[in-house]
Amino acid sequence: MRVVVTGGSGFLGSHLCEALLRRGDTVWCLDNHCTGEPVNVIHLLGHARFNLVRADVTHAFTVPGRVDAVAHLASPASPPDYDRLPLETLTAGSHGTKNALLLARRQGARFLLTSTSEVYGDPLVHPQPEGYWGNVNPVGPRSVYDEAKRYAEALTIAHRRTLGVDAGIVRIFNTYGPRMRPHDGRVVSTFVRQALAGAPLTIYGDGSQTRSFCYVDDLVRGLIAMLDSHHAGPVNLGNPAECTVRELAALVLAVTGSASRLDHRPLPVDDPARRCPDISRAHELLRWAPEIDLEEGLRRTVDWFLKVLGGGRLRQPLAS
Ligand code: NAD
Ligand code: UDP
């Protein structure tokens, strides 16, 4: 297939580009590098089927030749990033999604929107099935991201219903792994960086809030399964193993062998108290389920951080 990946230089996008190339696809990676780093795809630049284009998807864009699929990932995604780029986040979700849909429509291509568990807001239903409509503060600090994605979902489904675009939606839950920016502010990258530096781990609130962390390779398998299907979704993609932020901190300390202490900071406004995906639909429609548990995923992530930040190899897995 010939696939356009918007946001392809980002954390998830770079892994998706790599996986698509591995199976023989031709990839057009479009990115304006506002939060993603070109270094994430630098190793792909010599590849005959890889094309990197610097482009802002909030302006109309195209690529030469036929397009079979458009995977739309372009958007700031980490809370500090969308806090810093509020208007850019809204236009990536609105104008950016519209332009990506236009390209898919013109080409008769499959379209995949990477939406988010944030559409559920601070959920009142637990775990979250796709049928839950969410509990979002439309004017809170997270709204620029949450509402942009909710609008992007509405736009996507309207293009499918009204214009016949073969469009599908996945809702991604917290995903982690190699190529997260050490300073992106997300909890896994922050804890790993702090633990490796021997700095205190910054726990927001009392750390009893939960998340469900999915390793990037599992997530990318789910993205490709959805891209290859004709399902509309939305389909949750995430790892249903839920843990508290405190438990995550303890595991990061154990995996890194760090003696860092814990430093409690105020809980951000509207920080969701619990989050866990119901993945029955992904299992039923895509035969998808995550395979890599948190300890193994953290080990791989820490190993990568050690290489990037400099330093030795990670100590043996906890189980050994
Ligand atoms: P990221 O910030 O690493 O990647 C996003 C990429 O999009 C970056 O490379 C950025 O430069 C690019 N981008 C942003 N605005 C753009 C624009 N206007 N034009 C072109 N490029 C633009 O984040 P990520 O974690 O890789 O997230 C990728 C997608 O997955 C996002 O849409 C995000 O909402 C979604 N998602 C991610 C997670 C997660 O846990 N990683 C969870 C839910 C949803
Ligand atoms: N968090 C934390 N310390 C940090 C960064 C985040 O305790 O240094 C918490 C944050 O308050 C949230 C959880 O970890 O409850 C996940 O945060 P992240 O920004 O990774 O993702 P999101 O809030 O979007 O799920």
mmCIF file with all atom_site columns, N, CA and C in Angstrom, residues 219-267:
data_model
loop_
_atom_site.group_PDB
_atom_site.id
_atom_site.type_symbol
_atom_site.label_atom_id
_atom_site.label_alt_id
_atom_site.label_comp_id
_atom_site.label_asym_id
_atom_site.label_entity_id
_atom_site.label_seq_id
_atom_site.pdbx_PDB_ins_code
_atom_site.Cartn_x
_atom_site.Cartn_y
_atom_site.Cartn_z
_atom_site.occupancy
_atom_site.B_iso_or_equiv
_atom_site.pdbx_formal_charge
_atom_site.auth_seq_id
_atom_site.auth_comp_id
_atom_site.auth_asym_id
_atom_site.auth_atom_id
_atom_site.pdbx_PDB_model_num
ATOM 1   N N  . LEU A 1 219 ? 0.448   -1.338 20.426 1.00 0.00 ? 219 LEU A N  1
ATOM 2   C CA . LEU A 1 219 ? -0.464  -0.312 19.907 1.00 0.00 ? 219 LEU A CA 1
ATOM 3   C C  . LEU A 1 219 ? -0.372  -0.240 18.385 1.00 0.00 ? 219 LEU A C  1
ATOM 4   N N  . VAL A 1 220 ? 0.854   -0.267 17.862 1.00 0.00 ? 220 VAL A N  1
ATOM 5   C CA . VAL A 1 220 ? 1.046   -0.138 16.413 1.00 0.00 ? 220 VAL A CA 1
ATOM 6   C C  . VAL A 1 220 ? 0.422   -1.335 15.679 1.00 0.00 ? 220 VAL A C  1
ATOM 7   N N  . ARG A 1 221 ? 0.492   -2.515 16.278 1.00 0.00 ? 221 ARG A N  1
ATOM 8   C CA . ARG A 1 221 ? -0.193  -3.686 15.688 1.00 0.00 ? 221 ARG A CA 1
ATOM 9   C C  . ARG A 1 221 ? -1.685  -3.415 15.570 1.00 0.00 ? 221 ARG A C  1
ATOM 10  N N  . GLY A 1 222 ? -2.255  -2.783 16.582 1.00 0.00 ? 222 GLY A N  1
ATOM 11  C CA . GLY A 1 222 ? -3.685  -2.451 16.567 1.00 0.00 ? 222 GLY A CA 1
ATOM 12  C C  . GLY A 1 222 ? -4.006  -1.405 15.506 1.00 0.00 ? 222 GLY A C  1
ATOM 13  N N  . LEU A 1 223 ? -3.133  -0.394 15.391 1.00 0.00 ? 223 LEU A N  1
ATOM 14  C CA . LEU A 1 223 ? -3.356  0.649  14.371 1.00 0.00 ? 223 LEU A CA 1
ATOM 15  C C  . LEU A 1 223 ? -3.384  0.036  12.978 1.00 0.00 ? 223 LEU A C  1
ATOM 16  N N  . ILE A 1 224 ? -2.439  -0.864 12.716 1.00 0.00 ? 224 ILE A N  1
ATOM 17  C CA . ILE A 1 224 ? -2.352  -1.457 11.378 1.00 0.00 ? 224 ILE A CA 1
ATOM 18  C C  . ILE A 1 224 ? -3.550  -2.378 11.121 1.00 0.00 ? 224 ILE A C  1
ATOM 19  N N  . ALA A 1 225 ? -3.976  -3.111 12.136 1.00 0.00 ? 225 ALA A N  1
ATOM 20  C CA . ALA A 1 225 ? -5.155  -3.977 11.972 1.00 0.00 ? 225 ALA A CA 1
ATOM 21  C C  . ALA A 1 225 ? -6.373  -3.132 11.606 1.00 0.00 ? 225 ALA A C  1
ATOM 22  N N  . MET A 1 226 ? -6.506  -1.975 12.242 1.00 0.00 ? 226 MET A N  1
ATOM 23  C CA . MET A 1 226 ? -7.656  -1.104 11.959 1.00 0.00 ? 226 MET A CA 1
ATOM 24  C C  . MET A 1 226 ? -7.505  -0.459 10.576 1.00 0.00 ? 226 MET A C  1
ATOM 25  N N  . LEU A 1 227 ? -6.273  -0.080 10.223 1.00 0.00 ? 227 LEU A N  1
ATOM 26  C CA . LEU A 1 227 ? -6.008  0.524  8.908  1.00 0.00 ? 227 LEU A CA 1
ATOM 27  C C  . LEU A 1 227 ? -6.355  -0.468 7.801  1.00 0.00 ? 227 LEU A C  1
ATOM 28  N N  . ASP A 1 228 ? -6.058  -1.732 8.021  1.00 0.00 ? 228 ASP A N  1
ATOM 29  C CA . ASP A 1 228 ? -6.289  -2.768 7.006  1.00 0.00 ? 228 ASP A CA 1
ATOM 30  C C  . ASP A 1 228 ? -7.751  -3.199 6.928  1.00 0.00 ? 228 ASP A C  1
ATOM 31  N N  . SER A 1 229 ? -8.563  -2.800 7.898  1.00 0.00 ? 229 SER A N  1
ATOM 32  C CA . SER A 1 229 ? -9.979  -3.196 7.916  1.00 0.00 ? 229 SER A CA 1
ATOM 33  C C  . SER A 1 229 ? -10.817 -2.094 7.256  1.00 0.00 ? 229 SER A C  1
ATOM 34  N N  . HIS A 1 230 ? -12.124 -2.319 7.223  1.00 0.00 ? 230 HIS A N  1
ATOM 35  C CA . HIS A 1 230 ? -13.034 -1.268 6.758  1.00 0.00 ? 230 HIS A CA 1
ATOM 36  C C  . HIS A 1 230 ? -13.978 -0.842 7.880  1.00 0.00 ? 230 HIS A C  1
ATOM 37  N N  . HIS A 1 231 ? -13.618 -1.160 9.124  1.00 0.00 ? 231 HIS A N  1
ATOM 38  C CA . HIS A 1 231 ? -14.495 -0.833 10.248 1.00 0.00 ? 231 HIS A CA 1
ATOM 39  C C  . HIS A 1 231 ? -14.533 0.675  10.503 1.00 0.00 ? 231 HIS A C  1
ATOM 40  N N  . ALA A 1 232 ? -15.686 1.148  10.980 1.00 0.00 ? 232 ALA A N  1
ATOM 41  C CA . ALA A 1 232 ? -15.843 2.563  11.320 1.00 0.00 ? 232 ALA A CA 1
ATOM 42  C C  . ALA A 1 232 ? -15.341 2.843  12.738 1.00 0.00 ? 232 ALA A C  1
ATOM 43  N N  . GLY A 1 233 ? -15.522 1.875  13.629 1.00 0.00 ? 233 GLY A N  1
ATOM 44  C CA . GLY A 1 233 ? -15.217 2.147  15.030 1.00 0.00 ? 233 GLY A CA 1
ATOM 45  C C  . GLY A 1 233 ? -16.259 3.057  15.636 1.00 0.00 ? 233 GLY A C  1
ATOM 46  N N  . PRO A 1 234 ? -15.942 3.803  16.676 1.00 0.00 ? 234 PRO A N  1
ATOM 47  C CA . PRO A 1 234 ? -14.632 3.846  17.323 1.00 0.00 ? 234 PRO A CA 1
ATOM 48  C C  . PRO A 1 234 ? -14.267 2.529  18.000 1.00 0.00 ? 234 PRO A C  1
ATOM 49  N N  . VAL A 1 235 ? -12.945 2.256  18.003 1.00 0.00 ? 235 VAL A N  1
ATOM 50  C CA . VAL A 1 235 ? -12.411 1.061  18.647 1.00 0.00 ? 235 VAL A CA 1
ATOM 51  C C  . VAL A 1 235 ? -11.360 1.499  19.665 1.00 0.00 ? 235 VAL A C  1
ATOM 52  N N  . ASN A 1 236 ? -11.536 1.101  20.919 1.00 0.00 ? 236 ASN A N  1
ATOM 53  C CA . ASN A 1 236 ? -10.519 1.373  21.955 1.00 0.00 ? 236 ASN A CA 1
ATOM 54  C C  . ASN A 1 236 ? -9.274  0.532  21.694 1.00 0.00 ? 236 ASN A C  1
ATOM 55  N N  . LEU A 1 237 ? -8.097  1.165  21.782 1.00 0.00 ? 237 LEU A N  1
ATOM 56  C CA . LEU A 1 237 ? -6.833  0.420  21.754 1.00 0.00 ? 237 LEU A CA 1
ATOM 57  C C  . LEU A 1 237 ? -6.047  0.802  22.997 1.00 0.00 ? 237 LEU A C  1
ATOM 58  N N  . GLY A 1 238 ? -5.790  -0.156 23.847 1.00 0.00 ? 238 GLY A N  1
ATOM 59  C CA . GLY A 1 238 ? -5.040  0.114  25.067 1.00 0.00 ? 238 GLY A CA 1
ATOM 60  C C  . GLY A 1 238 ? -4.856  -1.176 25.831 1.00 0.00 ? 238 GLY A C  1
ATOM 61  N N  . ASN A 1 239 ? -4.046  -1.092 26.872 1.00 0.00 ? 239 ASN A N  1
ATOM 62  C CA . ASN A 1 239 ? -3.798  -2.278 27.692 1.00 0.00 ? 239 ASN A CA 1
ATOM 63  C C  . ASN A 1 239 ? -4.683  -2.194 28.940 1.00 0.00 ? 239 ASN A C  1
ATOM 64  N N  . PRO A 1 240 ? -5.590  -3.162 29.124 1.00 0.00 ? 240 PRO A N  1
ATOM 65  C CA . PRO A 1 240 ? -6.530  -3.033 30.251 1.00 0.00 ? 240 PRO A CA 1
ATOM 66  C C  . PRO A 1 240 ? -5.915  -3.291 31.630 1.00 0.00 ? 240 PRO A C  1
ATOM 67  N N  . ALA A 1 241 ? -4.606  -3.520 31.704 1.00 0.00 ? 241 ALA A N  1
ATOM 68  C CA . ALA A 1 241 ? -3.988  -3.688 33.033 1.00 0.00 ? 241 ALA A CA 1
ATOM 69  C C  . ALA A 1 241 ? -3.837  -2.299 33.665 1.00 0.00 ? 241 ALA A C  1
ATOM 70  N N  . GLU A 1 242 ? -4.722  -2.027 34.641 1.00 0.00 ? 242 GLU A N  1
ATOM 71  C CA . GLU A 1 242 ? -4.794  -0.684 35.239 1.00 0.00 ? 242 GLU A CA 1
ATOM 72  C C  . GLU A 1 242 ? -3.854  -0.590 36.431 1.00 0.00 ? 242 GLU A C  1
ATOM 73  N N  . CYS A 1 243 ? -3.163  0.534  36.585 1.00 0.00 ? 243 CYS A N  1
ATOM 74  C CA . CYS A 1 243 ? -2.345  0.696  37.802 1.00 0.00 ? 243 CYS A CA 1
ATOM 75  C C  . CYS A 1 243 ? -2.382  2.148  38.263 1.00 0.00 ? 243 CYS A C  1
ATOM 76  N N  . THR A 1 244 ? -2.118  2.353  39.547 1.00 0.00 ? 244 THR A N  1
ATOM 77  C CA . THR A 1 244 ? -2.089  3.723  40.065 1.00 0.00 ? 244 THR A CA 1
ATOM 78  C C  . THR A 1 244 ? -0.750  4.355  39.680 1.00 0.00 ? 244 THR A C  1
ATOM 79  N N  . VAL A 1 245 ? -0.721  5.676  39.734 1.00 0.00 ? 245 VAL A N  1
ATOM 80  C CA . VAL A 1 245 ? 0.525   6.390  39.443 1.00 0.00 ? 245 VAL A CA 1
ATOM 81  C C  . VAL A 1 245 ? 1.594   6.013  40.483 1.00 0.00 ? 245 VAL A C  1
ATOM 82  N N  . ARG A 1 246 ? 1.157   5.786  41.726 1.00 0.00 ? 246 ARG A N  1
ATOM 83  C CA . ARG A 1 246 ? 2.107   5.348  42.769 1.00 0.00 ? 246 ARG A CA 1
ATOM 84  C C  . ARG A 1 246 ? 2.711   3.995  42.421 1.00 0.00 ? 246 ARG A C  1
ATOM 85  N N  . GLU A 1 247 ? 1.864   3.063  41.945 1.00 0.00 ? 247 GLU A N  1
ATOM 86  C CA . GLU A 1 247 ? 2.378   1.739  41.555 1.00 0.00 ? 247 GLU A CA 1
ATOM 87  C C  . GLU A 1 247 ? 3.346   1.858  40.380 1.00 0.00 ? 247 GLU A C  1
ATOM 88  N N  . LEU A 1 248 ? 3.018   2.754  39.444 1.00 0.00 ? 248 LEU A N  1
ATOM 89  C CA . LEU A 1 248 ? 3.924   2.955  38.310 1.00 0.00 ? 248 LEU A CA 1
ATOM 90  C C  . LEU A 1 248 ? 5.280   3.453  38.806 1.00 0.00 ? 248 LEU A C  1
ATOM 91  N N  . ALA A 1 249 ? 5.263   4.407  39.735 1.00 0.00 ? 249 ALA A N  1
ATOM 92  C CA . ALA A 1 249 ? 6.520   4.954  40.266 1.00 0.00 ? 249 ALA A CA 1
ATOM 93  C C  . ALA A 1 249 ? 7.347   3.843  40.904 1.00 0.00 ? 249 ALA A C  1
ATOM 94  N N  . ALA A 1 250 ? 6.693   2.971  41.673 1.00 0.00 ? 250 ALA A N  1
ATOM 95  C CA . ALA A 1 250 ? 7.422   1.880  42.343 1.00 0.00 ? 250 ALA A CA 1
ATOM 96  C C  . ALA A 1 250 ? 8.040   0.944  41.309 1.00 0.00 ? 250 ALA A C  1
ATOM 97  N N  . LEU A 1 251 ? 7.311   0.660  40.237 1.00 0.00 ? 251 LEU A N  1
ATOM 98  C CA . LEU A 1 251 ? 7.837   -0.247 39.217 1.00 0.00 ? 251 LEU A CA 1
ATOM 99  C C  . LEU A 1 251 ? 9.016   0.385  38.471 1.00 0.00 ? 251 LEU A C  1
ATOM 100 N N  . VAL A 1 252 ? 8.914   1.682  38.183 1.00 0.00 ? 252 VAL A N  1
ATOM 101 C CA . VAL A 1 252 ? 10.025  2.373  37.507 1.00 0.00 ? 252 VAL A CA 1
ATOM 102 C C  . VAL A 1 252 ? 11.272  2.335  38.394 1.00 0.00 ? 252 VAL A C  1
ATOM 103 N N  . LEU A 1 253 ? 11.087  2.543  39.689 1.00 0.00 ? 253 LEU A N  1
ATOM 104 C CA . LEU A 1 253 ? 12.247  2.501  40.606 1.00 0.00 ? 253 LEU A CA 1
ATOM 105 C C  . LEU A 1 253 ? 12.853  1.101  40.616 1.00 0.00 ? 253 LEU A C  1
ATOM 106 N N  . ALA A 1 254 ? 11.985  0.075  40.618 1.00 0.00 ? 254 ALA A N  1
ATOM 107 C CA . ALA A 1 254 ? 12.491  -1.304 40.644 1.00 0.00 ? 254 ALA A CA 1
ATOM 108 C C  . ALA A 1 254 ? 13.225  -1.651 39.346 1.00 0.00 ? 254 ALA A C  1
ATOM 109 N N  . VAL A 1 255 ? 12.654  -1.271 38.217 1.00 0.00 ? 255 VAL A N  1
ATOM 110 C CA . VAL A 1 255 ? 13.260  -1.620 36.917 1.00 0.00 ? 255 VAL A CA 1
ATOM 111 C C  . VAL A 1 255 ? 14.588  -0.891 36.722 1.00 0.00 ? 255 VAL A C  1
ATOM 112 N N  . THR A 1 256 ? 14.659  0.347  37.170 1.00 0.00 ? 256 THR A N  1
ATOM 113 C CA . THR A 1 256 ? 15.898  1.112  36.982 1.00 0.00 ? 256 THR A CA 1
ATOM 114 C C  . THR A 1 256 ? 16.901  0.862  38.109 1.00 0.00 ? 256 THR A C  1
ATOM 115 N N  . GLY A 1 257 ? 16.441  0.299  39.219 1.00 0.00 ? 257 GLY A N  1
ATOM 116 C CA . GLY A 1 257 ? 17.323  0.129  40.377 1.00 0.00 ? 257 GLY A CA 1
ATOM 117 C C  . GLY A 1 257 ? 17.651  1.472  41.013 1.00 0.00 ? 257 GLY A C  1
ATOM 118 N N  . SER A 1 258 ? 16.779  2.458  40.834 1.00 0.00 ? 258 SER A N  1
ATOM 119 C CA . SER A 1 258 ? 17.038  3.812  41.329 1.00 0.00 ? 258 SER A CA 1
ATOM 120 C C  . SER A 1 258 ? 16.594  3.963  42.790 1.00 0.00 ? 258 SER A C  1
ATOM 121 N N  . ALA A 1 259 ? 17.295  4.824  43.511 1.00 0.00 ? 259 ALA A N  1
ATOM 122 C CA . ALA A 1 259 ? 16.911  5.097  44.899 1.00 0.00 ? 259 ALA A CA 1
ATOM 123 C C  . ALA A 1 259 ? 16.225  6.458  45.013 1.00 0.00 ? 259 ALA A C  1
ATOM 124 N N  . SER A 1 260 ? 15.741  6.984  43.896 1.00 0.00 ? 260 SER A N  1
ATOM 125 C CA . SER A 1 260 ? 15.061  8.294  43.920 1.00 0.00 ? 260 SER A CA 1
ATOM 126 C C  . SER A 1 260 ? 13.911  8.282  44.918 1.00 0.00 ? 260 SER A C  1
ATOM 127 N N  . ARG A 1 261 ? 13.683  9.427  45.547 1.00 0.00 ? 261 ARG A N  1
ATOM 128 C CA . ARG A 1 261 ? 12.540  9.524  46.459 1.00 0.00 ? 261 ARG A CA 1
ATOM 129 C C  . ARG A 1 261 ? 11.333  10.055 45.685 1.00 0.00 ? 261 ARG A C  1
ATOM 130 N N  . LEU A 1 262 ? 10.178  10.058 46.355 1.00 0.00 ? 262 LEU A N  1
ATOM 131 C CA . LEU A 1 262 ? 8.956   10.550 45.717 1.00 0.00 ? 262 LEU A CA 1
ATOM 132 C C  . LEU A 1 262 ? 8.685   11.973 46.177 1.00 0.00 ? 262 LEU A C  1
ATOM 133 N N  . ASP A 1 263 ? 8.289   12.818 45.244 1.00 0.00 ? 263 ASP A N  1
ATOM 134 C CA . ASP A 1 263 ? 8.031   14.224 45.544 1.00 0.00 ? 263 ASP A CA 1
ATOM 135 C C  . ASP A 1 263 ? 6.592   14.539 45.115 1.00 0.00 ? 263 ASP A C  1
ATOM 136 N N  . HIS A 1 264 ? 5.706   14.801 46.083 1.00 0.00 ? 264 HIS A N  1
ATOM 137 C CA . HIS A 1 264 ? 4.296   15.047 45.742 1.00 0.00 ? 264 HIS A CA 1
ATOM 138 C C  . HIS A 1 264 ? 4.069   16.496 45.330 1.00 0.00 ? 264 HIS A C  1
ATOM 139 N N  . ARG A 1 265 ? 3.381   16.664 44.206 1.00 0.00 ? 265 ARG A N  1
ATOM 140 C CA . ARG A 1 265 ? 3.040   17.990 43.675 1.00 0.00 ? 265 ARG A CA 1
ATOM 141 C C  . ARG A 1 265 ? 1.526   18.086 43.522 1.00 0.00 ? 265 ARG A C  1
ATOM 142 N N  . PRO A 1 266 ? 0.985   19.312 43.341 1.00 0.00 ? 266 PRO A N  1
ATOM 143 C CA . PRO A 1 266 ? -0.480  19.433 43.200 1.00 0.00 ? 266 PRO A CA 1
ATOM 144 C C  . PRO A 1 266 ? -1.000  18.690 41.966 1.00 0.00 ? 266 PRO A C  1
ATOM 145 N N  . LEU A 1 267 ? -2.204  18.153 42.125 1.00 0.00 ? 267 LEU A N  1
ATOM 146 C CA . LEU A 1 267 ? -2.847  17.451 41.008 1.00 0.00 ? 267 LEU A CA 1
ATOM 147 C C  . LEU A 1 267 ? -3.320  18.476 39.977 1.00 0.00 ? 267 LEU A C  1
#
